[in-house]
Amino acid sequence: TSFNVPPSGICFVPSGGSIDGGDWSAHYEQTKPYDDESTLPEDMLFSFHTQNYTTKQMFVKAYRYFKSIGFPSLPKTFWTNSHFARVWSRDMICNPPAALDMRDGMDFRVKACAQLGMPDFELAHSLMAQVYYQYLYRQQPLLFREPASSSVSEAIANVFAHLSTNPHYLYSQKLVNSSHLDIKDSLIINRLYKEALENFAKLPFDIVADEWRYEQFEGKIPPGKINDRWWELRTKYEGVRAPQPYNSSNVDALMHSAISQVHSPATRGLISYVVQFQILKAMCPPETVLSEGCILSEDTTEKLRETMMKGSSITWLKALELITGKAELDPTPLLEYFEPLADWLRNTNEIDQTILGWDGDGTLFTAEEIPKPRTGMDGGSGILSEDRVAFPGGVCANGQECLLDSHCNGTICVCNEGLFTLELGSTVNCVPGNPADSGFGDGKGGLVIGLFSSETTSHPEPEPTTTTKAPTTSAKSAAPFFFTASSIIIGITVYLLH
């Protein structure tokens, strides 16, 4: 049996794990270099909970970080006018989170629906960097109260998001313990590999989008060849093809928001990605290993602050020159950042005799030649359909998997041993403690839960909700339910960067 994936040739777009083929991170778990996983996100979340953090306190922590490296104080209105978490009492558009300049020179805000955790801790530092950019150029004439370029602004924000997860910084803030200071090489390579799948693999698409768009604007693409040219460019730069024979009269490019919705050059994302590593390299001490990050100081951010004060009165190349000393894009820091991963890939590909590139003859893999995933994940376990699962109180007589701390007694899903069954209307929940002991009891073994008007009403009180302790007899729990990604058999070897 042959699979429609060649070891050296053009693979079809969905094999990357996303509809546009730009984000390959869906394959991380099955292809990650090492089994080791960092516990940094879990340990940070634990610290947030044990120290009673709120989402606002994550922004306060970011603010104090910026103050410590030479940035000025923000107006008090920043804290009173900003929204750091979802406000359920009003309509609120959560995405995208944003830093807002109200254009009066004093009112600067953040709008975010942040939650406690490492991702939004990074977001807090990213948004604070954008706020400070706006605040520092506030003295400029209104025409110049913009970043030198959206790419520069995004790059600066990404630099501080990256530095916010530096273990030495987190340790100094008492968010992780000292065990995270000794970073294992395997953890660094895994992290870089995941970043490459998420971000680095997208860069060729930015080139495709703009080259195709400008060829179309300039009339270089003959009528009837618009779709053909789109897939020619995607094959040339990305090594992907359409998932099925396409119709030349269609315009598949319009499925991408970068083409149909975002009316600005897509390459600004590529530029931003390259520039962020140039800025990181310029601000970190010379001996810094870029993949590990660094601790900044007031001196190292001086040029950055001076550049931010100029707003859009200078070009983005001039801004880049003021910060880094070079008025040109330089991918060297980016390559330095990914050097540990690149070295590992070179060694592993040589050992495995991996075929690189997509200029082969397109010969397909056979079933015996399919490379095995490098992790112990079992492919093909699939995701159970809705009719194959049941919740507490639900029918499981036909072999459904019982979820949420329940098991099947042969007929319905009942709570596991040691849990209480809480029935609210038609909903059944399994809870660890007896709610009747928490002040809701009616004195008869039931609960009194309802909504009551402050005025006298003729409606009768609701019937108390009953709680029962799950029986202690040995009822075997159902097998744990695991949501795993469907097996995606790919023949272009395990390492998807090539």
Coordinates of C-alpha atoms in Angstrom, one line a residue:
T1 CA 0.0 0.0 0.0
S2 CA 1.3 3.5 -0.9
F3 CA 0.5 6.7 0.9
N4 CA 0.1 9.9 -1.0
V5 CA 3.1 11.6 0.6
P6 CA 6.5 11.5 -1.1
P7 CA 9.8 11.4 0.8
S8 CA 11.3 13.9 -1.6
G9 CA 8.7 16.0 -3.4
I10 CA 5.9 18.4 -2.8
C11 CA 3.5 17.6 0.1
F12 CA -0.1 18.7 0.1
V13 CA -1.1 21.7 2.2
P14 CA -3.2 20.1 5.1
S15 CA -0.2 17.8 6.0
G16 CA 1.1 20.8 7.9
G17 CA -1.8 20.5 10.3
S18 CA -3.6 23.7 9.3
I19 CA -5.8 24.6 6.4
D20 CA -3.3 27.0 4.9
G21 CA -0.2 25.0 5.7
G22 CA 1.4 27.9 7.6
D23 CA 1.4 26.6 11.1
W24 CA 3.0 23.1 11.6
S25 CA 2.7 23.0 15.4
A26 CA 0.0 20.3 15.2
H27 CA 2.8 17.8 14.7
Y28 CA 4.9 18.9 17.7
E29 CA 3.9 16.2 20.1
Q30 CA 4.5 13.4 17.6
T31 CA 7.8 14.8 16.3
K32 CA 9.4 16.6 19.2
P33 CA 13.1 15.9 19.5
Y34 CA 13.0 14.8 23.2
D35 CA 10.5 13.5 25.6
D36 CA 11.5 16.0 28.2
E37 CA 9.0 18.8 28.7
S38 CA 9.5 22.0 30.7
T39 CA 7.4 22.4 33.8
L40 CA 7.8 26.2 33.7
P41 CA 4.2 27.0 32.7
E42 CA 2.8 24.7 35.4
D43 CA 5.1 26.1 38.1
M44 CA 4.3 29.6 37.1
L45 CA 0.6 29.0 37.3
F46 CA 1.0 27.3 40.7
S47 CA 2.9 30.4 42.0
F48 CA 0.2 32.7 40.7
H49 CA -2.4 30.7 42.6
T50 CA -0.4 30.3 45.8
Q51 CA 0.5 34.0 45.9
N52 CA -3.1 35.0 45.1
Y53 CA -2.3 36.8 41.9
T54 CA -4.9 38.5 39.9
T55 CA -4.6 39.3 36.2
K56 CA -4.0 42.9 37.0
Q57 CA -1.1 41.9 39.2
M58 CA 0.6 40.3 36.1
F59 CA 0.5 43.7 34.5
V60 CA 1.8 45.4 37.6
K61 CA 4.7 42.9 37.6
A62 CA 5.4 43.8 34.0
Y63 CA 5.1 47.5 34.8
R64 CA 7.7 47.2 37.6
Y65 CA 10.0 45.4 35.3
F66 CA 9.9 48.2 32.8
K67 CA 10.4 50.7 35.6
S68 CA 13.5 48.8 36.8
I69 CA 15.2 49.0 33.3
G70 CA 14.8 52.8 33.0
F71 CA 11.3 53.4 31.6
P72 CA 9.2 56.3 33.3
S73 CA 6.1 56.1 35.4
L74 CA 2.8 55.9 33.6
P75 CA -0.2 58.1 34.5
K76 CA -2.5 56.9 37.2
T77 CA -5.3 56.9 34.7
F78 CA -3.6 53.9 33.0
W79 CA -4.6 51.7 35.9
T80 CA -8.1 53.1 36.3
N81 CA -9.1 53.1 32.6
S82 CA -7.5 49.9 31.5
H83 CA -9.3 46.5 31.3
F84 CA -7.0 43.6 32.2
A85 CA -9.6 40.8 32.4
R86 CA -13.0 40.0 31.0
V87 CA -15.8 42.2 32.4
W88 CA -18.9 40.1 32.3
S89 CA -21.3 43.0 33.2
R90 CA -20.8 44.6 29.8
D91 CA -20.1 43.7 26.2
M92 CA -16.4 43.4 25.5
I93 CA -14.5 42.5 22.4
C94 CA -11.6 40.4 23.7
N95 CA -9.6 39.8 20.6
P96 CA -7.3 41.1 19.7
P97 CA -5.8 42.5 22.9
A98 CA -4.6 46.0 22.4
A99 CA -2.6 48.9 23.7
L100 CA -4.6 52.1 23.2
D101 CA -3.4 55.7 22.8
M102 CA -6.4 58.1 23.3
R103 CA -4.4 60.9 21.6
D104 CA -4.6 63.5 24.4
G105 CA -1.1 62.9 25.6
M106 CA -2.2 61.5 29.0
D107 CA -4.7 58.7 28.5
F108 CA -3.1 55.4 27.7
R109 CA -4.9 52.1 28.2
V110 CA -4.7 48.3 27.8
K111 CA -7.6 46.2 26.7
A112 CA -7.2 42.5 27.4
C113 CA -9.1 39.5 28.6
A114 CA -6.1 38.0 30.3
Q115 CA -6.1 34.9 32.5
L116 CA -3.5 33.7 35.0
G117 CA -0.7 31.7 33.3
M118 CA 2.5 31.9 31.3
P119 CA 0.9 32.9 27.9
D120 CA -0.8 36.0 29.3
F121 CA 2.2 36.8 31.5
E122 CA 4.0 37.2 28.2
L123 CA 1.1 39.1 26.8
A124 CA 1.3 41.6 29.7
H125 CA 4.9 42.4 28.9
S126 CA 4.1 42.6 25.2
L127 CA 1.3 45.1 25.8
M128 CA 3.3 47.1 28.3
A129 CA 6.0 47.5 25.6
Q130 CA 3.4 48.8 23.2
V131 CA 2.0 51.2 25.8
Y132 CA 5.5 52.6 26.5
Y133 CA 6.1 53.1 22.9
Q134 CA 3.0 55.2 22.7
Y135 CA 3.8 57.0 25.9
L136 CA 7.3 57.9 25.0
Y137 CA 6.4 59.5 21.6
R138 CA 3.5 61.5 23.2
Q139 CA 5.5 64.8 22.9
Q140 CA 5.7 64.4 19.1
P141 CA 3.3 66.4 16.8
L142 CA 0.1 64.4 16.3
L143 CA 1.3 63.4 12.8
F144 CA 4.3 61.5 14.3
R145 CA 2.5 59.8 17.2
E146 CA 2.9 56.4 15.6
P147 CA 5.6 53.8 15.7
A148 CA 8.3 54.1 13.1
S149 CA 6.7 51.0 11.6
S150 CA 4.2 48.4 12.7
S151 CA 6.9 45.9 12.2
V152 CA 9.3 47.7 14.6
S153 CA 6.5 48.0 17.2
E154 CA 5.6 44.3 16.9
A155 CA 9.3 43.3 17.1
I156 CA 9.9 45.3 20.3
A157 CA 6.8 43.9 21.9
N158 CA 7.9 40.3 20.9
V159 CA 11.4 41.0 22.5
F160 CA 9.9 41.8 25.9
A161 CA 7.4 38.9 25.6
H162 CA 10.4 36.6 25.0
L163 CA 12.4 38.1 27.9
S164 CA 9.5 37.7 30.3
T165 CA 10.0 34.0 30.4
N166 CA 13.7 34.1 31.1
P167 CA 14.1 31.7 34.1
H168 CA 16.5 34.1 35.9
Y169 CA 14.0 36.9 35.7
L170 CA 11.1 34.6 36.8
Y171 CA 13.3 33.4 39.7
S172 CA 14.0 37.0 40.8
Q173 CA 10.3 37.6 40.9
K174 CA 9.7 34.5 43.0
L175 CA 7.6 32.9 40.3
V176 CA 9.7 29.7 39.9
N177 CA 12.3 27.9 42.0
S178 CA 16.0 27.6 41.4
S179 CA 15.6 24.2 39.6
H180 CA 14.7 26.2 36.5
L181 CA 18.0 28.1 36.4
D182 CA 19.9 25.0 35.1
I183 CA 18.4 24.7 31.7
K184 CA 18.8 21.3 30.0
D185 CA 19.8 21.3 26.4
S186 CA 16.9 19.0 25.6
L187 CA 14.4 21.5 26.9
I188 CA 16.0 24.3 24.9
I189 CA 15.9 22.3 21.7
N190 CA 12.3 21.2 22.2
R191 CA 11.2 24.9 22.8
L192 CA 13.1 26.1 19.7
Y193 CA 11.6 23.3 17.7
K194 CA 8.1 24.2 18.7
E195 CA 8.7 27.9 18.1
A196 CA 10.0 27.0 14.6
L197 CA 6.9 25.0 13.8
E198 CA 4.7 27.9 15.0
N199 CA 6.5 30.9 13.6
F200 CA 9.5 30.2 11.4
A201 CA 7.5 27.9 9.1
K202 CA 5.1 30.8 8.3
L203 CA 7.7 33.1 6.9
P204 CA 7.8 31.8 3.3
F205 CA 4.0 32.3 3.1
D206 CA 4.5 36.1 3.7
I207 CA 6.7 36.2 0.6
V208 CA 4.2 34.2 -1.4
A209 CA 1.3 36.5 -0.4
D210 CA 3.0 39.7 -1.4
E211 CA 4.8 38.5 -4.5
W212 CA 1.5 37.1 -5.9
R213 CA -0.5 40.2 -4.9
Y214 CA 1.9 42.6 -6.5
E215 CA 2.2 40.6 -9.6
Q216 CA -1.5 40.8 -9.8
F217 CA -1.6 44.5 -9.2
E218 CA 1.0 45.1 -11.9
G219 CA -0.9 43.0 -14.4
K220 CA 1.9 40.4 -14.8
I221 CA -0.4 37.4 -14.3
P222 CA -2.4 36.5 -17.5
P223 CA -6.2 36.2 -17.1
G224 CA -7.1 32.6 -16.3
K225 CA -3.7 32.0 -14.7
I226 CA -4.3 33.7 -11.3
N227 CA -4.8 30.4 -9.4
D228 CA -2.0 28.6 -11.3
R229 CA 0.5 31.3 -10.3
W230 CA -0.6 31.2 -6.7
W231 CA 0.2 27.5 -6.4
E232 CA 3.4 27.9 -8.4
L233 CA 4.6 30.4 -5.8
R234 CA 3.5 28.2 -2.9
T235 CA 5.4 25.3 -4.4
K236 CA 8.5 27.4 -5.0
Y237 CA 8.8 28.9 -1.6
E238 CA 7.0 26.5 0.7
G239 CA 7.1 23.1 -1.0
V240 CA 3.4 22.5 -0.8
R241 CA 0.7 21.8 -3.3
A242 CA -3.1 22.0 -3.4
P243 CA -4.8 19.1 -1.4
Q244 CA -6.7 18.2 -4.6
P245 CA -6.7 19.2 -8.3
Y246 CA -7.7 22.9 -8.3
N247 CA -9.8 24.8 -10.7
S248 CA -7.8 27.4 -12.6
S249 CA -10.8 29.7 -12.6
N250 CA -10.9 29.9 -8.8
V251 CA -8.8 32.2 -6.7
D252 CA -7.7 30.0 -3.7
A253 CA -5.6 32.9 -2.4
L254 CA -8.7 34.6 -1.1
M255 CA -9.2 32.0 1.6
H256 CA -6.3 33.6 3.4
S257 CA -7.0 36.6 5.6
A258 CA -3.6 38.0 4.7
I259 CA -5.0 38.4 1.2
S260 CA -8.7 39.1 1.6
Q261 CA -8.9 40.9 5.0
V262 CA -5.6 42.5 5.9
H263 CA -4.9 45.3 3.5
S264 CA -1.2 45.7 4.2
P265 CA 1.9 43.9 3.1
A266 CA 2.2 40.4 4.6
T267 CA 6.0 40.7 4.6
R268 CA 5.8 43.1 7.6
G269 CA 5.4 39.9 9.6
L270 CA 8.6 38.5 8.2
I271 CA 10.4 41.8 8.8
S272 CA 9.1 42.0 12.3
Y273 CA 10.3 38.4 13.0
V274 CA 13.9 39.1 11.7
V275 CA 14.1 42.5 13.5
Q276 CA 13.1 41.2 16.9
F277 CA 16.2 39.1 17.0
Q278 CA 18.4 42.0 15.9
I279 CA 17.0 44.1 18.8
L280 CA 17.4 41.2 21.2
K281 CA 21.0 40.8 20.2
A282 CA 21.7 44.5 20.5
M283 CA 20.2 44.8 24.0
C284 CA 21.6 41.7 25.6
P285 CA 25.2 41.5 26.8
P286 CA 27.8 40.2 24.2
E287 CA 28.2 36.9 26.0
T288 CA 24.5 36.1 26.0
V289 CA 23.2 32.8 24.5
L290 CA 20.2 34.3 22.6
S291 CA 18.2 31.1 22.9
E292 CA 18.3 31.5 26.7
G293 CA 17.5 35.2 26.8
C294 CA 19.1 37.8 29.2
I295 CA 18.4 40.3 31.9
L296 CA 18.3 43.9 30.7
S297 CA 19.4 47.0 32.6
E298 CA 18.8 50.7 32.3
D299 CA 21.9 51.2 30.3
T300 CA 21.0 48.5 27.7
T301 CA 17.6 50.0 27.0
E302 CA 18.7 53.6 26.6
K303 CA 19.0 53.5 22.8
L304 CA 15.6 51.8 22.6
R305 CA 13.9 54.4 24.7
E306 CA 15.5 57.2 22.7
T307 CA 14.2 55.6 19.5
M308 CA 10.7 55.1 20.8
M309 CA 10.5 58.8 21.7
K310 CA 10.9 59.7 18.1
G311 CA 7.8 57.9 17.0
S312 CA 7.2 58.0 13.2
S313 CA 9.4 61.1 12.7
I314 CA 12.0 58.6 11.6
T315 CA 11.9 55.7 9.1
W316 CA 11.9 52.1 10.3
L317 CA 15.4 51.6 9.0
K318 CA 16.6 54.7 10.9
A319 CA 14.9 53.3 14.0
L320 CA 16.6 50.0 13.4
E321 CA 20.0 51.7 13.0
L322 CA 19.6 53.7 16.3
I323 CA 18.8 50.5 18.2
T324 CA 21.2 48.0 16.6
G325 CA 23.8 50.2 14.8
K326 CA 22.8 48.7 11.4
A327 CA 20.2 50.2 9.0
E328 CA 19.5 46.9 7.3
L329 CA 17.8 43.6 7.9
D330 CA 20.3 41.0 9.2
P331 CA 19.2 37.4 9.8
T332 CA 22.4 36.5 11.6
P333 CA 20.9 37.0 15.1
L334 CA 17.8 34.9 14.1
L335 CA 20.1 32.1 12.9
E336 CA 22.2 32.4 16.1
Y337 CA 19.0 32.1 18.2
F338 CA 18.0 28.9 16.4
E339 CA 21.6 27.5 16.3
P340 CA 21.1 24.8 18.9
L341 CA 18.1 23.4 17.0
A342 CA 19.9 23.7 13.6
D343 CA 22.9 21.8 15.0
W344 CA 20.6 19.1 16.3
L345 CA 18.7 18.9 13.0
R346 CA 21.9 18.6 11.0
N347 CA 23.2 15.7 13.2
T348 CA 19.9 13.9 13.3
N349 CA 19.2 14.2 9.6
E350 CA 22.7 12.8 8.9
I351 CA 22.2 9.9 11.2
D352 CA 18.7 9.1 9.8
Q353 CA 19.7 9.8 6.2
T354 CA 16.7 12.2 5.9
I355 CA 15.9 13.4 2.4
L356 CA 15.7 17.2 2.5
G357 CA 13.9 19.6 0.1
W358 CA 11.0 19.1 -2.3
D359 CA 12.8 18.8 -5.7
G360 CA 12.6 15.0 -5.9
D361 CA 10.7 12.9 -8.4
G362 CA 7.7 12.5 -6.2
T363 CA 8.0 8.7 -5.6
L364 CA 5.6 7.8 -2.8
F365 CA 6.4 6.1 0.5
T366 CA 5.3 2.6 1.0
A367 CA 3.7 1.6 4.3
E368 CA 6.9 0.0 5.5
E369 CA 8.9 3.1 4.8
I370 CA 6.7 5.5 6.8
P371 CA 8.9 7.1 9.5
K372 CA 7.8 6.4 13.0
P373 CA 6.9 9.3 15.4
R374 CA 9.7 10.0 17.8
T375 CA 7.4 10.1 20.8
G376 CA 5.4 7.3 22.4
M377 CA 2.1 8.7 21.2
D378 CA -0.3 6.1 19.8
G379 CA -1.6 7.3 16.6
G380 CA -5.1 6.3 15.5
S381 CA -6.7 6.3 18.9
G382 CA -9.0 9.0 17.5
I383 CA -11.5 11.3 19.1
L384 CA -14.8 9.7 20.3
S385 CA -17.9 11.1 18.6
E386 CA -20.7 12.6 20.6
D387 CA -22.7 9.5 20.7
R388 CA -19.9 7.5 22.2
V389 CA -19.6 9.6 25.4
A390 CA -22.0 10.2 28.3
F391 CA -22.0 12.5 31.3
P392 CA -23.1 11.9 34.9
G393 CA -26.7 10.9 34.9
G394 CA -26.6 10.0 31.2
V395 CA -27.3 6.7 29.6
C396 CA -24.3 4.4 29.0
A397 CA -26.1 1.1 28.3
N398 CA -24.7 1.0 24.8
G399 CA -21.0 1.2 25.7
Q400 CA -20.6 5.0 26.0
E401 CA -17.6 6.3 27.9
C402 CA -18.6 8.0 31.1
L403 CA -16.9 11.4 31.7
L404 CA -16.4 13.9 34.5
D405 CA -15.5 11.5 37.4
S406 CA -18.3 9.0 36.7
H407 CA -18.5 5.4 35.6
C408 CA -21.2 3.2 34.1
N409 CA -23.3 1.0 36.4
G410 CA -24.6 -0.8 33.4
T411 CA -27.4 1.7 32.7
I412 CA -26.4 5.2 33.6
C413 CA -23.2 7.1 34.5
V414 CA -22.9 7.4 38.3
C415 CA -20.4 9.2 40.4
N416 CA -17.1 7.5 41.3
E417 CA -16.6 6.2 44.8
G418 CA -16.2 8.9 47.5
L419 CA -17.9 11.6 45.5
F420 CA -21.3 13.2 46.1
T421 CA -24.0 13.4 43.4
L422 CA -25.4 16.9 43.1
E423 CA -28.6 17.1 41.0
L424 CA -29.8 20.5 39.8
G425 CA -32.8 20.1 37.6
S426 CA -31.8 17.8 34.8
T427 CA -28.1 18.3 35.4
V428 CA -26.0 15.8 37.5
N429 CA -22.6 16.8 38.9
C430 CA -20.0 14.8 40.8
V431 CA -18.6 16.9 43.6
P432 CA -15.9 16.0 46.3
G433 CA -17.8 17.5 49.3
N434 CA -21.3 17.4 50.6
P435 CA -22.9 20.8 49.6
A436 CA -25.3 20.4 52.5
D437 CA -22.4 20.9 54.9
S438 CA -21.7 24.3 53.3
G439 CA -24.7 26.2 54.5
F440 CA -27.2 25.2 51.8
G441 CA -28.9 22.3 53.7
D442 CA -32.6 22.2 54.5
G443 CA -32.0 20.1 57.6
K444 CA -33.5 17.0 56.0
G445 CA -30.6 15.9 53.9
G446 CA -31.4 18.1 50.9
L447 CA -30.4 21.5 49.5
V448 CA -32.2 24.7 49.1
I449 CA -31.0 26.4 45.9
G450 CA -33.1 28.9 44.0
L451 CA -33.5 32.5 42.9
F452 CA -35.9 34.5 45.1
S453 CA -37.2 38.0 44.6
S454 CA -36.7 40.6 47.4
E455 CA -40.5 41.1 47.4
T456 CA -43.1 38.8 48.7
T457 CA -44.2 36.3 46.0
S458 CA -47.0 33.8 45.8
H459 CA -44.9 31.2 44.1
P460 CA -44.0 28.3 46.3
E461 CA -40.4 27.6 47.2
P462 CA -38.5 25.3 44.9
E463 CA -38.2 21.7 46.0
P464 CA -34.9 21.1 47.7
T465 CA -32.2 19.5 45.5
T466 CA -31.0 16.2 46.8
T467 CA -27.5 15.1 47.2
T468 CA -26.5 11.5 47.7
K469 CA -23.1 10.0 48.5
A470 CA -21.8 7.7 45.8
P471 CA -22.0 4.1 47.0
T472 CA -18.7 2.7 48.4
T473 CA -19.2 -0.7 46.8
S474 CA -16.5 -1.6 44.3
A475 CA -17.7 -0.3 41.0
K476 CA -14.9 -0.3 38.4
S477 CA -14.3 3.1 36.9
A478 CA -14.5 3.5 33.2
A479 CA -11.2 3.8 31.4
P480 CA -9.8 7.3 31.3
F481 CA -10.9 9.3 28.4
F482 CA -8.1 10.9 26.4
F483 CA -8.6 13.4 23.6
T484 CA -5.7 12.7 21.2
A485 CA -5.1 14.1 17.8
S486 CA -6.1 11.7 15.0
S487 CA -3.1 10.0 13.5
I488 CA -1.6 11.9 10.6
I489 CA 0.8 9.7 8.7
I490 CA 3.4 11.8 7.0
G491 CA 6.2 10.6 4.9
I492 CA 8.4 13.6 4.7
T493 CA 10.4 12.3 7.7
V494 CA 9.6 13.5 11.2
Y495 CA 11.2 16.9 11.0
L496 CA 9.0 19.2 9.3
L497 CA 11.2 22.2 8.9
H498 CA 12.7 20.8 5.8

